[in-house]
Every structure is written in C-alpha cells, then in structure tokens.
Coordinates of C-alpha atoms in Angstrom, one line a residue:
M1313 CA 6.4 6.6 -8.6
N1314 CA 9.2 8.6 -6.8
E1315 CA 12.9 8.5 -7.1
G1316 CA 14.9 5.3 -5.5
E1317 CA 14.1 1.7 -6.3
A1318 CA 11.6 1.4 -9.3
D1319 CA 9.0 -0.3 -7.1
T1320 CA 9.3 1.7 -4.2
M1321 CA 6.4 3.6 -3.2
R1322 CA 5.9 6.7 -0.7
A1323 CA 2.8 6.1 1.3
I1324 CA 0.9 7.6 4.3
G1325 CA -0.9 5.6 6.8
L1326 CA -3.7 6.8 9.2
M1327 CA -4.9 5.1 12.0
S1328 CA -7.5 6.1 14.4
G1329 CA -7.9 3.6 17.0
T1330 CA -10.8 2.6 19.2
S1331 CA -9.1 4.2 22.3
L1332 CA -10.4 7.5 20.5
D1333 CA -6.9 9.0 21.8
G1334 CA -6.1 10.7 18.2
I1335 CA -4.9 9.9 14.8
D1336 CA -1.4 8.3 14.1
A1337 CA 0.1 9.2 10.9
A1338 CA 3.2 7.7 9.4
L1339 CA 5.1 8.0 6.1
I1340 CA 7.0 5.1 4.8
E1341 CA 8.8 3.9 1.6
S1342 CA 8.0 0.3 0.5
D1343 CA 7.0 -2.1 -2.2
G1344 CA 4.5 -3.4 -0.7
D1345 CA 6.5 -6.5 -0.4
R1346 CA 9.6 -6.2 1.7
A1347 CA 9.5 -4.4 4.9
A1348 CA 9.0 -1.0 4.8
R1349 CA 11.4 2.0 5.9
L1350 CA 9.7 4.7 8.4
V1351 CA 10.5 8.4 6.9
A1352 CA 8.3 10.3 9.5
F1353 CA 5.6 10.0 12.1
R1354 CA 3.3 12.1 14.1
D1355 CA 0.4 11.6 16.6
E1356 CA -2.3 14.0 16.6
P1357 CA -4.6 14.0 19.6
Y1358 CA -8.0 14.6 19.5
S1359 CA -9.8 17.2 21.8
D1360 CA -12.0 16.2 24.5
Q1361 CA -14.8 17.7 22.3
A1362 CA -13.7 15.5 19.5
R1363 CA -13.4 12.4 21.5
A1364 CA -16.6 13.0 23.4
Q1365 CA -18.5 13.3 19.9
L1366 CA -16.7 10.3 18.4
A1367 CA -17.8 8.2 21.5
A1368 CA -21.4 9.1 21.2
A1369 CA -21.5 8.1 17.5
T1370 CA -19.9 4.7 18.4
Q1371 CA -22.6 4.4 21.3
L1372 CA -25.2 5.2 18.6
A1373 CA -24.0 2.8 15.9
L1374 CA -23.5 -0.2 18.4
G1375 CA -27.5 0.0 18.4
F1376 CA -27.9 -0.1 14.6
Q1377 CA -28.7 -3.8 12.8
R1378 CA -26.9 -2.2 9.9
P1379 CA -25.0 0.9 8.8
R1380 CA -27.0 3.8 8.1
A1381 CA -26.6 7.6 8.1
S1382 CA -27.8 9.5 11.0
P1383 CA -27.2 13.2 11.9
P1384 CA -24.8 12.4 14.9
I1385 CA -22.7 9.9 12.9
V1386 CA -22.8 12.1 9.6
A1387 CA -21.3 14.8 11.8
A1388 CA -18.7 12.5 13.3
A1389 CA -17.6 11.2 9.5
E1390 CA -17.1 14.8 8.6
L1391 CA -15.0 15.4 11.9
I1392 CA -12.8 12.2 11.2
T1393 CA -12.3 13.5 7.6
R1394 CA -11.5 16.9 8.4
T1395 CA -9.0 16.1 11.3
H1396 CA -7.2 13.5 9.1
V1397 CA -6.7 16.0 6.2
M1398 CA -4.8 18.1 8.7
A1399 CA -2.8 15.1 10.0
V1400 CA -1.7 14.8 6.6
Q1401 CA -0.7 18.3 5.9
K1402 CA 1.2 18.3 9.3
L1403 CA 3.0 15.1 8.5
L1404 CA 4.2 16.3 5.1
R1405 CA 5.3 19.7 6.7
D1406 CA 7.4 17.5 9.1
A1407 CA 8.9 15.4 6.3
G1408 CA 9.7 18.4 4.2
L1409 CA 7.6 16.9 1.3
S1410 CA 4.6 18.1 -0.9
A1411 CA 1.6 16.1 -1.7
G1412 CA 2.8 15.6 -5.3
E1413 CA 5.9 13.4 -3.6
I1414 CA 3.4 11.0 -2.2
D1415 CA 2.0 8.0 -4.1
V1416 CA -0.8 6.9 -1.9
I1417 CA -2.7 7.6 1.4
G1418 CA -3.8 4.3 3.4
F1419 CA -7.0 6.1 5.3
H1420 CA -8.4 3.5 7.9
G1421 CA -11.1 5.8 9.2
Q1422 CA -12.7 5.4 12.6
T1423 CA -14.4 2.1 13.5
V1424 CA -17.7 3.0 15.1
A1425 CA -19.1 -0.8 15.0
H1426 CA -17.7 -3.9 14.1
R1427 CA -20.2 -6.7 13.3
P1428 CA -19.0 -9.3 11.3
D1429 CA -21.6 -11.8 12.7
R1430 CA -24.2 -9.6 11.1
G1431 CA -22.0 -9.4 7.7
W1432 CA -20.9 -5.7 8.3
T1433 CA -18.1 -3.6 9.7
W1434 CA -18.3 0.1 10.0
Q1435 CA -15.7 2.6 9.6
I1436 CA -16.4 6.3 9.0
G1437 CA -14.6 8.8 7.1
D1438 CA -14.8 9.9 3.4
G1439 CA -11.9 8.5 1.4
Q1440 CA -13.2 10.8 -1.8
T1441 CA -13.0 14.0 0.1
L1442 CA -9.8 13.2 1.9
A1443 CA -8.2 12.7 -1.6
D1444 CA -9.7 15.6 -2.9
A1445 CA -8.4 17.7 -0.2
T1446 CA -4.8 16.4 0.0
G1447 CA -4.6 15.8 -3.8
V1448 CA -3.2 11.9 -3.0
T1449 CA -4.7 9.0 -4.3
T1450 CA -6.6 7.4 -1.3
V1451 CA -7.3 3.9 -0.4
A1452 CA -10.1 3.5 2.4
D1453 CA -12.6 1.0 3.6
F1454 CA -9.9 -1.9 4.0
R1455 CA -12.4 -4.2 5.9
S1456 CA -15.8 -4.6 4.0
A1457 CA -14.6 -6.7 1.2
D1458 CA -13.0 -9.2 3.6
V1459 CA -16.3 -9.2 5.7
A1460 CA -18.5 -9.3 2.5
A1461 CA -16.6 -12.7 1.6
G1462 CA -17.3 -14.2 5.0
G1463 CA -14.2 -13.1 6.7
Q1464 CA -14.0 -11.2 10.0
G1465 CA -12.5 -8.2 8.3
A1466 CA -9.9 -8.2 11.3
P1467 CA -7.3 -7.9 12.3
L1468 CA -5.5 -6.8 9.3
L1469 CA -2.0 -5.7 10.5
P1470 CA -0.7 -9.6 10.1
V1471 CA 0.5 -8.8 6.8
Y1472 CA 2.5 -6.2 8.0
H1473 CA 3.8 -7.8 10.8
A1474 CA 5.0 -10.8 8.7
A1475 CA 7.1 -8.2 6.6
R1476 CA 8.6 -6.7 9.7
A1477 CA 9.2 -9.9 11.2
A1478 CA 10.6 -11.8 8.2
E1479 CA 14.4 -11.4 9.3
L1480 CA 13.9 -12.6 12.6
D1481 CA 14.3 -16.3 13.9
G1482 CA 10.8 -17.6 14.3
P1483 CA 8.3 -18.4 15.5
V1484 CA 7.5 -15.0 16.9
A1485 CA 4.5 -13.6 18.2
I1486 CA 3.6 -10.0 17.3
L1487 CA 1.1 -8.5 20.1
N1488 CA -0.4 -5.1 19.3
L1489 CA -1.9 -3.7 22.7
G1490 CA -4.8 -0.9 21.3
G1491 CA -8.1 -0.7 22.3
V1492 CA -8.4 -4.2 21.2
A1493 CA -5.5 -6.7 21.4
N1494 CA -4.5 -9.1 18.6
I1495 CA -1.9 -11.4 18.0
T1496 CA 0.0 -12.5 14.7
L1497 CA 2.2 -15.7 14.8
V1498 CA 5.0 -15.5 12.2
A1499 CA 6.7 -18.7 11.4
D1500 CA 9.0 -19.6 8.2
G1501 CA 7.1 -21.2 5.7
E1502 CA 3.8 -21.5 7.5
P1503 CA 0.5 -19.8 6.9
L1504 CA -0.1 -16.6 9.0
A1505 CA -2.3 -17.3 12.2
A1506 CA -3.6 -14.3 13.8
F1507 CA -6.9 -13.2 15.5
D1508 CA -8.3 -10.9 18.3
T1509 CA -7.2 -11.8 21.9
G1510 CA -9.7 -9.6 23.7
P1511 CA -9.6 -6.3 25.4
A1512 CA -6.2 -4.5 25.6
N1513 CA -6.3 -0.9 27.0
G1514 CA -9.9 -0.5 26.2
L1515 CA -11.4 -1.7 29.6
I1516 CA -8.6 -0.1 31.6
D1517 CA -9.0 3.2 30.1
S1518 CA -12.7 2.9 30.5
W1519 CA -12.6 1.9 34.3
I1520 CA -10.0 4.7 35.0
E1521 CA -12.0 7.4 32.8
Q1522 CA -15.2 6.3 34.8
E1523 CA -13.7 6.6 38.1
T1524 CA -11.3 9.5 38.1
G1525 CA -11.7 11.3 34.9
E1526 CA -8.3 10.5 33.5
R1527 CA -8.1 9.1 30.2
F1528 CA -5.7 6.1 31.1
D1529 CA -3.7 4.3 34.0
R1530 CA -0.4 6.5 33.5
D1531 CA 2.5 4.1 34.1
G1532 CA 0.0 1.3 35.3
A1533 CA 0.2 3.0 39.0
T1534 CA -3.2 2.6 39.9
A1535 CA -3.4 -1.1 38.8
A1536 CA -0.1 -1.4 40.4
A1537 CA -1.4 -0.5 44.1
G1538 CA -4.4 -2.6 43.6
R1539 CA -5.4 -6.4 44.3
V1540 CA -6.5 -8.7 41.7
D1541 CA -10.3 -10.0 42.8
D1542 CA -9.8 -13.4 41.5
S1543 CA -13.8 -14.4 41.5
V1544 CA -14.2 -11.4 39.1
L1545 CA -11.4 -12.2 37.0
G1546 CA -12.8 -15.7 36.7
A1547 CA -16.1 -14.8 35.8
M1548 CA -14.8 -12.5 33.0
L1549 CA -12.8 -15.1 31.5
D1550 CA -15.7 -17.6 31.4
H1551 CA -16.9 -16.0 28.1
P1552 CA -17.3 -18.2 25.2
F1553 CA -14.9 -16.0 22.9
F1554 CA -12.0 -17.3 24.7
D1555 CA -12.9 -21.2 23.7
A1556 CA -13.7 -20.2 20.3
P1557 CA -11.3 -21.1 17.5
Y1558 CA -9.5 -18.4 15.6
P1559 CA -9.9 -16.6 13.4
K1560 CA -12.1 -14.6 15.3
S1561 CA -12.4 -10.8 16.1
L1562 CA -14.0 -8.5 18.5
D1563 CA -15.7 -5.1 18.4
R1564 CA -14.5 -2.5 21.2
N1565 CA -17.6 -2.8 23.4
D1566 CA -18.0 -6.7 23.1
F1567 CA -16.6 -6.5 27.0
T1568 CA -17.6 -3.9 29.4
V1569 CA -16.2 -3.1 32.9
Q1570 CA -19.5 -3.9 34.5
P1571 CA -18.3 -7.0 36.0
A1572 CA -15.6 -4.7 38.2
R1573 CA -18.7 -2.5 39.5
G1574 CA -18.3 -2.4 43.3
L1575 CA -14.6 -2.6 43.4
A1576 CA -12.2 -0.3 45.0
L1577 CA -10.6 2.1 42.2
A1578 CA -7.2 0.4 42.6
D1579 CA -8.6 -3.0 42.5
G1580 CA -10.8 -2.6 39.6
A1581 CA -7.8 -1.5 37.7
A1582 CA -5.4 -4.3 38.9
T1583 CA -8.4 -7.0 37.5
L1584 CA -9.3 -5.4 34.6
T1585 CA -5.3 -5.2 33.9
A1586 CA -5.0 -8.8 34.8
F1587 CA -7.9 -9.7 32.7
T1588 CA -6.0 -8.4 29.6
A1589 CA -2.9 -10.4 30.6
A1590 CA -4.9 -13.4 31.1
S1591 CA -6.6 -13.0 27.6
V1592 CA -3.2 -12.9 25.9
A1593 CA -2.0 -16.1 27.9
V1594 CA -5.3 -17.8 26.6
A1595 CA -4.6 -16.9 23.1
L1596 CA -0.9 -18.2 23.0
R1597 CA -2.4 -21.6 23.8
L1598 CA -4.6 -21.3 20.6
L1599 CA -1.6 -20.6 18.6
P1600 CA -0.5 -23.7 16.1
R1601 CA 2.9 -23.1 17.4
A1602 CA 4.4 -21.9 20.5
P1603 CA 6.4 -18.5 19.8
R1604 CA 10.0 -18.2 21.1
R1605 CA 9.5 -14.2 21.4
L1606 CA 6.6 -12.1 22.2
L1607 CA 7.0 -8.9 20.6
V1608 CA 4.7 -5.9 21.7
G1609 CA 3.4 -2.9 19.9
G1610 CA 0.7 -0.4 20.9
G1611 CA 0.0 1.8 23.6
G1612 CA -0.3 -1.2 26.4
R1613 CA 3.2 -1.6 25.9
H1614 CA 3.9 1.8 28.0
N1615 CA 2.2 0.0 30.9
P1616 CA 4.6 -1.7 33.0
T1617 CA 1.9 -3.3 35.1
L1618 CA 0.3 -4.9 32.2
M1619 CA 3.7 -5.9 30.8
R1620 CA 4.5 -7.7 34.0
M1621 CA 1.2 -9.6 34.3
I1622 CA 1.7 -10.7 30.6
A1623 CA 5.2 -12.1 31.5
E1624 CA 3.7 -13.8 34.7
Q1625 CA 0.7 -15.3 32.9
T1626 CA 2.4 -16.5 29.6
G1627 CA 5.9 -17.1 30.8
L1628 CA 7.4 -15.1 28.0
L1629 CA 9.2 -11.8 28.4
P1630 CA 7.2 -9.2 26.5
E1631 CA 9.6 -7.1 24.2
P1632 CA 8.7 -3.7 23.4
V1633 CA 9.1 -3.6 19.4
D1634 CA 11.2 -0.4 19.8
A1635 CA 14.0 -2.7 20.8
L1636 CA 14.2 -4.1 17.4
G1637 CA 14.4 -0.5 15.9
W1638 CA 10.7 -0.4 15.2
N1639 CA 8.4 2.5 16.3
G1640 CA 5.8 0.5 18.5
D1641 CA 3.6 3.8 18.2
S1642 CA 3.6 4.1 14.4
L1643 CA 3.1 0.4 13.8
E1644 CA -0.5 0.3 13.0
A1645 CA -0.2 3.4 10.8
E1646 CA 2.7 2.0 8.9
G1647 CA 0.7 -1.2 8.3
F1648 CA -2.2 0.7 6.4
A1649 CA 0.4 2.8 4.6
Y1650 CA 1.8 -0.7 3.5
M1651 CA -1.6 -2.2 2.8
A1652 CA -2.5 0.8 0.4
I1653 CA 0.2 0.0 -1.6
R1654 CA -0.7 -3.5 -1.9
T1655 CA -4.1 -2.4 -2.6
L1656 CA -2.9 -0.4 -5.7
R1657 CA -0.7 -3.4 -6.8
G1658 CA -3.3 -5.9 -6.7
L1659 CA -1.9 -7.9 -3.7
P1660 CA -3.9 -9.7 -0.8
I1661 CA -4.1 -8.0 2.6
S1662 CA -6.3 -10.7 4.3
F1663 CA -5.8 -14.3 4.5
P1664 CA -7.8 -17.6 5.6
G1665 CA -5.5 -17.7 8.8
T1666 CA -5.8 -14.2 9.7
T1667 CA -9.6 -13.1 9.3
G1668 CA -11.0 -16.5 8.2
A1669 CA -11.1 -15.3 4.5
P1670 CA -11.9 -18.2 1.9
R1671 CA -8.8 -17.2 -0.1
P1672 CA -6.2 -14.4 0.2
L1673 CA -8.0 -11.4 -0.5
P1674 CA -7.0 -7.8 -1.8
G1675 CA -8.9 -5.1 -0.1
G1676 CA -9.5 -1.5 0.2
T1677 CA -11.3 1.1 -2.1
T1678 CA -9.4 3.4 -4.2
F1679 CA -10.2 7.2 -4.7
R1680 CA -8.6 9.2 -7.1
P1681 CA -8.4 12.9 -6.6
R1682 CA -11.0 14.8 -8.7
G1683 CA -10.1 18.0 -10.8
R1684 CA -6.5 17.3 -10.7

C-alpha cells in the first residue's frame, strides 16, 4: 500500500471498448468505496492494422457456440496483451511513477463476443502475461463469474457510477455512450438499477466507415445534414430487446446497419443516430424512478447531433459528466481500476439490479507477477 490514507490504493484501469478505437488507461487513487481521484489518463489509439485484426477476431468469435482457441483469436489476444503493456508503461511515464508504486491493474481485455444467453462472455487478453510484463498484480476476467452465476455480466460500471454520484442530489441517471450504451440509476437508499439500452456509437460508426471509410461521424455533421426515415426507425425499435425488463445486456453485433441499407449517406446517419436516442428514451421509461438529471460519459457525448436528439426524445438535457469535473473519456477505465481494488478486498462489483446476479458478487481473477 502506498503513502497517504491507510486504505487508499493506486490502481491502473485499462479499457478497450467495442468501438475498437484504442485503449483508455487511467490511474486512480481510491479505497474501493468512496469516489476515486484521477491521477493520470491517456488514450492509446489502435493502428488501422490492429483495428482490422481485432474486428476479424470478433467476427470469427461470433460464430462460435462457445469460446475456443483458434489462430486468429490467439493472435488477437497476443496483440491486446502487448498493446496494453505498452499503455501501462506510457501511463506510468506520464505520471512520473514506477511500477512498484502501483498496487493493482484492472485489465478488462477486449470483448470479442458477449453471449450470456449461452452462458458465456469472452474477453481476450492474458492477465498473467500482463502482470509478469509490468510487475504489477493484475485483475482480469471481470465478467465470467457473474455470467456463471446466472447474471448478464454487464454492465459492470454501475458500482463506480454510484461512487462518483454519491454526493449528487438524486435520483440521477448516468448514461455511457460507447459502442453500446448503458444506463445507471443512482437514487439515495435504493438498490442500483442498470442495463444496456441499445447501440450507442456502434451502428453510427459502422455506417460511416462502410459508406465513407471514415471511422466516425465527426461532430455529428453527416447526421445533421440528413433526414430521419421514420419507417426504418420504427422497424428498428420493433425489437423484443426494448420491451424486455432489465437487467439485460447486448453484444456489439446484436444490431446491424442492415435496415438502413438503401438510404442516402446522410439519411442513414440521421436515422441510426435517432435510433440510439430513441433507445435511450425507451430505457428511461423502464427505470423504477424518473431521474432528475441525465449525465453522459463516453465518446457519444462529443456528438452534438446525438446529444440534441437525446434531449428531444427524453425531455431531459443530457449533461456531459465533464461539467461535474469528471473526465468523460476516462470513466470506464477508472471504473475497472476501482473494481480491481474491490476485487482485492473481496467486495462485490455486480448486483441483482445491474446484471441480474442472484446476490452481490465479487468478480475478477487475480494474477500475481511471477519471479518477483
């Protein structure tokens, strides 16, 4: 344990999301209970070659009935581990700290398939290799224990959302707009409620990349120039996922851009952006209480067209969490650092109202550096 408060630990959290844009690495100080203090953050973008390799591994994994080793996925796992080691080393350099001053790393890995309906979820990346390479105790495989107990294995960030929002006047909803969107309701004295709401940036990014070769709709400009096709939007919302009660979760590929095929570039972008916004509105109606505020983290908060559509659909002003002094880009990585501390201390990270777990459950597998 490091200097300062007796209970405080230094932890690094590593997150590589389903958007496949790169690694978020955050260094925090926390006791695993009260809200954390962010010490340093960096994002490490993937090369085009790395993105293509990870996308191919994901497509392959989706066809499996259960996780199994195959050469492309083994190679992708090695890539994930190697790039995450480099991200840790660069973050430590930025922070002016040595590995010996870090208590634990929370290593999420890369989700290649999420199939709780089949009893498994699959994140690639080798926790033992990362621990050995960095010399820091590493917690990985955060989701499997929850799924094995009958939970969804997602979302896991609600426990951190609750810590960050503890001082706010509730109830508040925290919306994460990554590849997939998830929402957490934090209300004083009430159990956490959370679930995936639907695609966030995932479909928009796929549409733009397939149609233009660009990675995303910068500033939502393409969607802003288009017209929402109400018939396509209605058909996409007519999906059993949206009527299902929570807890519930999604794989990045449970929805596709196929319904928008035949639309013009801008109209497709507008329709898919409206779909994300409408799915958030549906989710808010499922929550046990209406939130007073809607706080937004993740890359989608940088898309003004999406934020405007969410406001129109929900009647709430979506507020970027940065306005509270939080870092909306690092929130997920911070969360896995926080959960790594909780794992070392035997504290739960998933709950009946967040994943459908039968009881509050700890999670994560701990890897100690060998030969040190």
